[in-house]
Amino acid sequence: ETGVTQSPTHLIKTRGQQVTLRCSSQSGHNTVSWYQQALGQGPQFIFQYYREEENGRGNFPPRFSGLQFPNYSSELNVNALELDDSALYLCASSPPGTAFGYTFGSGTRLTVV
Amino acid sequence: GNSVTQMEGPVTLSEEAFLTINCTYTATGYPSLFWYVQYPGEGLQLLLKATKADDKGSNKGFEATYRKETTSFHLEKGSVQVSDSAVYFCALSGKTGRRALTFGSGTRLQVQP
């Protein structure tokens, strides 16, 4: 197992710009989810991908989009950045089955100025 | 919808004290329940889990029992250490379809020597 790796670790963007965050999941983990964690709060579910298709979305606007690739990597894209998008973005992956918890990466800290 | 309520922190204890962090949930059906821990500047680590009523999850001296009748999953540890200082999140996920995690707001634990 190689764990879940996210890049970059920190990022500063200007309001209105676009950003792409990347995640490399553990081999065999065909479910990947992205979460937004604002300072001092619990993570909020953005969306989930299963076998390269989105199969669930939280209460986030369409400017948040994603991709999952066959090599267990994935991306989170955010367009038209707003100041409130400043947060820690966490990627989490899970193997097949319903009884397992998710393995989280260390996150990307995004600051929008 | 699903929701998780945790006791507010910070919780400040002396080393070797007994720890309880309360967690209650609202969910459809019988979710899986989790405790995650977040150390400063890091992502989330799965601490323990329980997938059905009366299951007890345990790890590193921490325990939590899935109580369906009280919809609770309180975290306990008999003797805390300074190294246990972190933020603890209670979470749940459904067992079918989208298995997104719903988190509580987190409880910060500070253990003093």
mmCIF file of C-alpha atoms in Angstrom:
data_model
loop_
_atom_site.group_PDB
_atom_site.id
_atom_site.type_symbol
_atom_site.label_atom_id
_atom_site.label_comp_id
_atom_site.label_asym_id
_atom_site.label_seq_id
_atom_site.Cartn_x
_atom_site.Cartn_y
_atom_site.Cartn_z
ATOM 1 C CA GLU A 1 0.000 0.000 0.000
ATOM 2 C CA THR A 2 1.253 3.453 -0.832
ATOM 3 C CA GLY A 3 -1.390 5.513 0.966
ATOM 4 C CA VAL A 4 -3.237 8.503 -0.434
ATOM 5 C CA THR A 5 -1.056 11.318 -1.770
ATOM 6 C CA GLN A 6 -2.268 14.822 -2.530
ATOM 7 C CA SER A 7 -0.562 17.640 -4.384
ATOM 8 C CA PRO A 8 0.245 20.403 -3.970
ATOM 9 C CA THR A 9 0.309 20.727 -0.180
ATOM 10 C CA HIS A 10 -0.277 24.463 -0.233
ATOM 11 C CA LEU A 11 -1.591 26.799 -2.910
ATOM 12 C CA ILE A 12 -2.436 30.494 -3.129
ATOM 13 C CA LYS A 13 -4.806 31.691 -5.852
ATOM 14 C CA THR A 14 -6.524 34.925 -6.734
ATOM 15 C CA ARG A 15 -10.280 35.311 -6.711
ATOM 16 C CA GLY A 16 -11.750 34.408 -10.109
ATOM 17 C CA GLN A 17 -8.944 32.017 -11.041
ATOM 18 C CA GLN A 18 -9.240 28.299 -11.620
ATOM 19 C CA VAL A 19 -7.411 25.582 -9.665
ATOM 20 C CA THR A 20 -6.758 21.858 -10.057
ATOM 21 C CA LEU A 21 -5.939 19.693 -7.064
ATOM 22 C CA ARG A 22 -4.609 16.175 -7.486
ATOM 23 C CA CYS A 23 -4.891 12.943 -5.574
ATOM 24 C CA SER A 24 -3.266 9.559 -5.983
ATOM 25 C CA SER A 25 -5.264 6.818 -4.284
ATOM 26 C CA GLN A 26 -4.200 3.450 -2.971
ATOM 27 C CA SER A 27 -4.085 0.669 -5.531
ATOM 28 C CA GLY A 28 -7.409 -1.169 -5.700
ATOM 29 C CA HIS A 29 -9.365 1.708 -4.162
ATOM 30 C CA ASN A 30 -11.992 2.312 -6.815
ATOM 31 C CA THR A 31 -13.991 4.850 -4.821
ATOM 32 C CA VAL A 32 -12.616 8.325 -4.240
ATOM 33 C CA SER A 33 -14.259 11.237 -2.476
ATOM 34 C CA TRP A 34 -13.343 14.861 -2.022
ATOM 35 C CA TYR A 35 -14.073 16.930 1.060
ATOM 36 C CA GLN A 36 -13.742 20.602 1.919
ATOM 37 C CA GLN A 37 -12.709 21.437 5.467
ATOM 38 C CA ALA A 38 -13.014 25.080 6.447
ATOM 39 C CA LEU A 39 -10.951 26.269 9.387
ATOM 40 C CA GLY A 40 -12.290 24.926 12.674
ATOM 41 C CA GLN A 41 -15.017 22.843 11.063
ATOM 42 C CA GLY A 42 -15.619 19.250 10.078
ATOM 43 C CA PRO A 43 -15.074 18.147 6.478
ATOM 44 C CA GLN A 44 -17.978 18.639 4.070
ATOM 45 C CA PHE A 45 -18.612 16.158 1.273
ATOM 46 C CA ILE A 46 -18.079 17.616 -2.209
ATOM 47 C CA PHE A 47 -18.503 14.595 -4.477
ATOM 48 C CA GLN A 48 -17.613 10.950 -4.957
ATOM 49 C CA TYR A 49 -16.366 8.966 -7.929
ATOM 50 C CA TYR A 50 -16.727 5.251 -8.474
ATOM 51 C CA ARG A 51 -15.050 3.578 -11.440
ATOM 52 C CA GLU A 52 -14.447 6.960 -13.083
ATOM 53 C CA GLU A 53 -18.024 8.188 -12.845
ATOM 54 C CA GLU A 54 -19.488 10.674 -10.390
ATOM 55 C CA ASN A 55 -21.995 8.845 -8.191
ATOM 56 C CA GLY A 56 -22.816 11.407 -5.560
ATOM 57 C CA ARG A 57 -22.499 15.125 -4.884
ATOM 58 C CA GLY A 58 -22.877 17.237 -1.814
ATOM 59 C CA ASN A 59 -24.212 20.761 -1.621
ATOM 60 C CA PHE A 60 -21.564 22.341 -3.842
ATOM 61 C CA PRO A 61 -22.118 24.340 -7.040
ATOM 62 C CA PRO A 62 -21.199 23.056 -10.520
ATOM 63 C CA ARG A 63 -18.003 25.104 -10.572
ATOM 64 C CA PHE A 64 -16.630 22.293 -8.413
ATOM 65 C CA SER A 65 -15.936 19.378 -10.750
ATOM 66 C CA GLY A 66 -13.791 16.300 -10.769
ATOM 67 C CA LEU A 67 -12.267 13.453 -12.682
ATOM 68 C CA GLN A 68 -11.150 9.957 -11.747
ATOM 69 C CA PHE A 69 -8.638 8.049 -13.873
ATOM 70 C CA PRO A 70 -8.048 4.302 -14.377
ATOM 71 C CA ASN A 71 -4.732 4.489 -12.499
ATOM 72 C CA TYR A 72 -6.557 5.424 -9.240
ATOM 73 C CA SER A 73 -5.627 9.084 -9.501
ATOM 74 C CA SER A 74 -8.203 11.861 -9.435
ATOM 75 C CA GLU A 75 -8.578 15.624 -9.741
ATOM 76 C CA LEU A 76 -10.707 18.302 -8.152
ATOM 77 C CA ASN A 77 -11.218 21.396 -10.297
ATOM 78 C CA VAL A 78 -12.657 24.625 -8.999
ATOM 79 C CA ASN A 79 -13.541 27.450 -11.392
ATOM 80 C CA ALA A 80 -14.165 31.110 -10.633
ATOM 81 C CA LEU A 81 -12.579 30.905 -7.189
ATOM 82 C CA GLU A 82 -14.223 32.801 -4.352
ATOM 83 C CA LEU A 83 -12.721 33.885 -1.051
ATOM 84 C CA ASP A 84 -14.927 31.342 0.775
ATOM 85 C CA ASP A 85 -13.257 28.541 -1.171
ATOM 86 C CA SER A 86 -10.238 28.960 1.100
ATOM 87 C CA ALA A 87 -10.030 25.663 2.968
ATOM 88 C CA LEU A 88 -8.225 22.361 3.360
ATOM 89 C CA TYR A 89 -9.279 19.998 0.572
ATOM 90 C CA LEU A 90 -9.107 16.335 1.458
ATOM 91 C CA CYS A 91 -9.131 13.348 -0.837
ATOM 92 C CA ALA A 92 -10.265 9.996 0.535
ATOM 93 C CA SER A 93 -10.278 6.586 -1.081
ATOM 94 C CA SER A 94 -11.891 3.290 -0.229
ATOM 95 C CA PRO A 95 -11.686 -0.272 -1.516
ATOM 96 C CA PRO A 96 -14.755 -2.117 -2.805
ATOM 97 C CA GLY A 97 -17.278 -3.092 -0.152
ATOM 98 C CA THR A 98 -19.420 -1.230 2.321
ATOM 99 C CA ALA A 99 -17.836 -1.996 5.658
ATOM 100 C CA PHE A 100 -14.610 -0.083 5.345
ATOM 101 C CA GLY A 101 -13.655 3.408 6.305
ATOM 102 C CA TYR A 102 -11.891 5.755 3.993
ATOM 103 C CA THR A 103 -8.171 6.476 3.873
ATOM 104 C CA PHE A 104 -7.497 10.202 3.742
ATOM 105 C CA GLY A 105 -4.640 12.137 2.255
ATOM 106 C CA SER A 106 -2.971 14.971 4.145
ATOM 107 C CA GLY A 107 -4.851 17.545 2.101
ATOM 108 C CA THR A 108 -4.172 20.633 0.025
ATOM 109 C CA ARG A 109 -4.429 23.957 1.811
ATOM 110 C CA LEU A 110 -5.969 26.424 -0.661
ATOM 111 C CA THR A 111 -5.906 30.124 0.087
ATOM 112 C CA VAL A 112 -7.883 32.466 -2.157
ATOM 113 C CA VAL A 113 -6.893 36.136 -1.956
ATOM 114 C CA GLY B 1 -30.837 13.782 6.088
ATOM 115 C CA ASN B 2 -27.858 12.459 7.966
ATOM 116 C CA SER B 3 -26.258 14.484 10.735
ATOM 117 C CA VAL B 4 -23.718 14.047 13.505
ATOM 118 C CA THR B 5 -23.559 16.059 16.715
ATOM 119 C CA GLN B 6 -20.453 16.119 18.883
ATOM 120 C CA MET B 7 -19.746 17.762 22.188
ATOM 121 C CA GLU B 8 -18.047 21.076 21.789
ATOM 122 C CA GLY B 9 -14.471 21.529 22.848
ATOM 123 C CA PRO B 10 -11.876 22.142 23.703
ATOM 124 C CA VAL B 11 -11.658 19.336 26.218
ATOM 125 C CA THR B 12 -8.679 19.835 28.503
ATOM 126 C CA LEU B 13 -7.467 16.909 30.604
ATOM 127 C CA SER B 14 -4.447 16.011 32.640
ATOM 128 C CA GLU B 15 -2.323 13.061 31.566
ATOM 129 C CA GLU B 16 -3.794 9.678 32.673
ATOM 130 C CA ALA B 17 -7.311 11.117 33.042
ATOM 131 C CA PHE B 18 -10.384 9.355 31.645
ATOM 132 C CA LEU B 19 -11.724 10.661 28.348
ATOM 133 C CA THR B 20 -15.260 10.705 26.991
ATOM 134 C CA ILE B 21 -16.271 12.562 23.848
ATOM 135 C CA ASN B 22 -19.983 12.350 23.160
ATOM 136 C CA CYS B 23 -21.355 11.734 19.690
ATOM 137 C CA THR B 24 -24.960 11.263 18.598
ATOM 138 C CA TYR B 25 -26.277 10.827 15.106
ATOM 139 C CA THR B 26 -29.370 11.009 12.939
ATOM 140 C CA ALA B 27 -29.516 8.744 9.912
ATOM 141 C CA THR B 28 -31.775 6.677 7.728
ATOM 142 C CA GLY B 29 -31.336 2.966 8.277
ATOM 143 C CA TYR B 30 -28.266 1.573 9.989
ATOM 144 C CA PRO B 31 -25.151 3.506 9.049
ATOM 145 C CA SER B 32 -21.540 2.630 9.683
ATOM 146 C CA LEU B 33 -19.966 4.799 12.384
ATOM 147 C CA PHE B 34 -16.417 6.078 12.623
ATOM 148 C CA TRP B 35 -14.071 8.124 14.718
ATOM 149 C CA TYR B 36 -11.313 9.980 12.899
ATOM 150 C CA VAL B 37 -8.425 11.880 14.459
ATOM 151 C CA GLN B 38 -6.641 14.894 12.993
ATOM 152 C CA TYR B 39 -3.256 15.958 14.294
ATOM 153 C CA PRO B 40 -2.100 19.543 13.681
ATOM 154 C CA GLY B 41 -1.359 20.208 10.014
ATOM 155 C CA GLU B 42 -2.363 16.743 8.902
ATOM 156 C CA GLY B 43 -5.249 14.956 7.224
ATOM 157 C CA LEU B 44 -7.649 12.585 8.921
ATOM 158 C CA GLN B 45 -6.710 9.184 10.272
ATOM 159 C CA LEU B 46 -9.265 6.480 10.911
ATOM 160 C CA LEU B 47 -9.184 5.722 14.637
ATOM 161 C CA LEU B 48 -11.917 3.098 14.900
ATOM 162 C CA LYS B 49 -15.173 1.980 13.347
ATOM 163 C CA ALA B 50 -18.329 -0.038 13.977
ATOM 164 C CA THR B 51 -20.701 -1.275 11.316
ATOM 165 C CA LYS B 52 -23.695 -2.631 13.245
ATOM 166 C CA ALA B 53 -25.552 -2.204 16.504
ATOM 167 C CA ASP B 54 -23.672 -3.235 19.656
ATOM 168 C CA ASP B 55 -20.372 -3.485 17.785
ATOM 169 C CA LYS B 56 -17.448 -2.083 19.735
ATOM 170 C CA GLY B 57 -14.648 -0.452 17.784
ATOM 171 C CA SER B 58 -11.271 -0.180 19.479
ATOM 172 C CA ASN B 59 -7.768 1.006 18.655
ATOM 173 C CA LYS B 60 -4.798 2.417 20.595
ATOM 174 C CA GLY B 61 -6.735 2.262 23.871
ATOM 175 C CA PHE B 62 -9.736 4.141 22.448
ATOM 176 C CA GLU B 63 -13.152 2.472 22.365
ATOM 177 C CA ALA B 64 -16.633 3.316 21.097
ATOM 178 C CA THR B 65 -19.818 1.214 21.086
ATOM 179 C CA TYR B 66 -22.536 1.506 18.430
ATOM 180 C CA ARG B 67 -25.731 2.163 20.437
ATOM 181 C CA LYS B 68 -28.754 2.015 18.160
ATOM 182 C CA GLU B 69 -31.281 2.655 20.919
ATOM 183 C CA THR B 70 -29.653 5.963 21.868
ATOM 184 C CA THR B 71 -28.182 6.684 18.393
ATOM 185 C CA SER B 72 -24.826 7.286 20.000
ATOM 186 C CA PHE B 73 -21.178 6.384 19.444
ATOM 187 C CA HIS B 74 -19.276 7.947 22.339
ATOM 188 C CA LEU B 75 -15.480 7.804 22.286
ATOM 189 C CA GLU B 76 -13.700 6.728 25.474
ATOM 190 C CA LYS B 77 -10.161 6.151 26.663
ATOM 191 C CA GLY B 78 -9.175 5.099 30.146
ATOM 192 C CA SER B 79 -5.890 7.005 30.410
ATOM 193 C CA VAL B 80 -4.993 9.773 27.974
ATOM 194 C CA GLN B 81 -1.472 10.801 27.046
ATOM 195 C CA VAL B 82 -0.068 14.116 25.850
ATOM 196 C CA SER B 83 0.355 12.520 22.422
ATOM 197 C CA ASP B 84 -3.448 12.090 22.208
ATOM 198 C CA SER B 85 -3.846 15.858 21.835
ATOM 199 C CA ALA B 86 -5.640 16.317 18.514
ATOM 200 C CA VAL B 87 -9.066 17.016 17.009
ATOM 201 C CA TYR B 88 -11.470 14.081 17.016
ATOM 202 C CA PHE B 89 -14.279 13.741 14.482
ATOM 203 C CA CYS B 90 -17.265 11.451 14.704
ATOM 204 C CA ALA B 91 -18.673 10.431 11.320
ATOM 205 C CA LEU B 92 -21.181 8.135 9.675
ATOM 206 C CA SER B 93 -21.760 6.708 6.233
ATOM 207 C CA GLY B 94 -24.533 4.744 4.616
ATOM 208 C CA LYS B 95 -23.939 1.153 3.627
ATOM 209 C CA THR B 96 -25.498 1.298 0.159
ATOM 210 C CA GLY B 97 -25.236 3.620 -2.795
ATOM 211 C CA ARG B 98 -23.324 6.761 -2.074
ATOM 212 C CA ARG B 99 -21.171 6.123 0.972
ATOM 213 C CA ALA B 100 -20.211 9.698 1.657
ATOM 214 C CA LEU B 101 -19.072 10.482 5.172
ATOM 215 C CA THR B 102 -21.063 12.942 7.246
ATOM 216 C CA PHE B 103 -18.871 14.481 9.932
ATOM 217 C CA GLY B 104 -19.491 16.197 13.195
ATOM 218 C CA SER B 105 -17.844 19.534 13.840
ATOM 219 C CA GLY B 106 -14.942 18.014 15.732
ATOM 220 C CA THR B 107 -13.788 18.112 19.350
ATOM 221 C CA ARG B 108 -10.345 19.411 20.220
ATOM 222 C CA LEU B 109 -8.613 17.466 22.987
ATOM 223 C CA GLN B 110 -5.742 19.043 24.891
ATOM 224 C CA VAL B 111 -3.842 16.812 27.306
ATOM 225 C CA GLN B 112 -1.550 18.524 29.775
ATOM 226 C CA PRO B 113 1.452 16.802 31.405
#
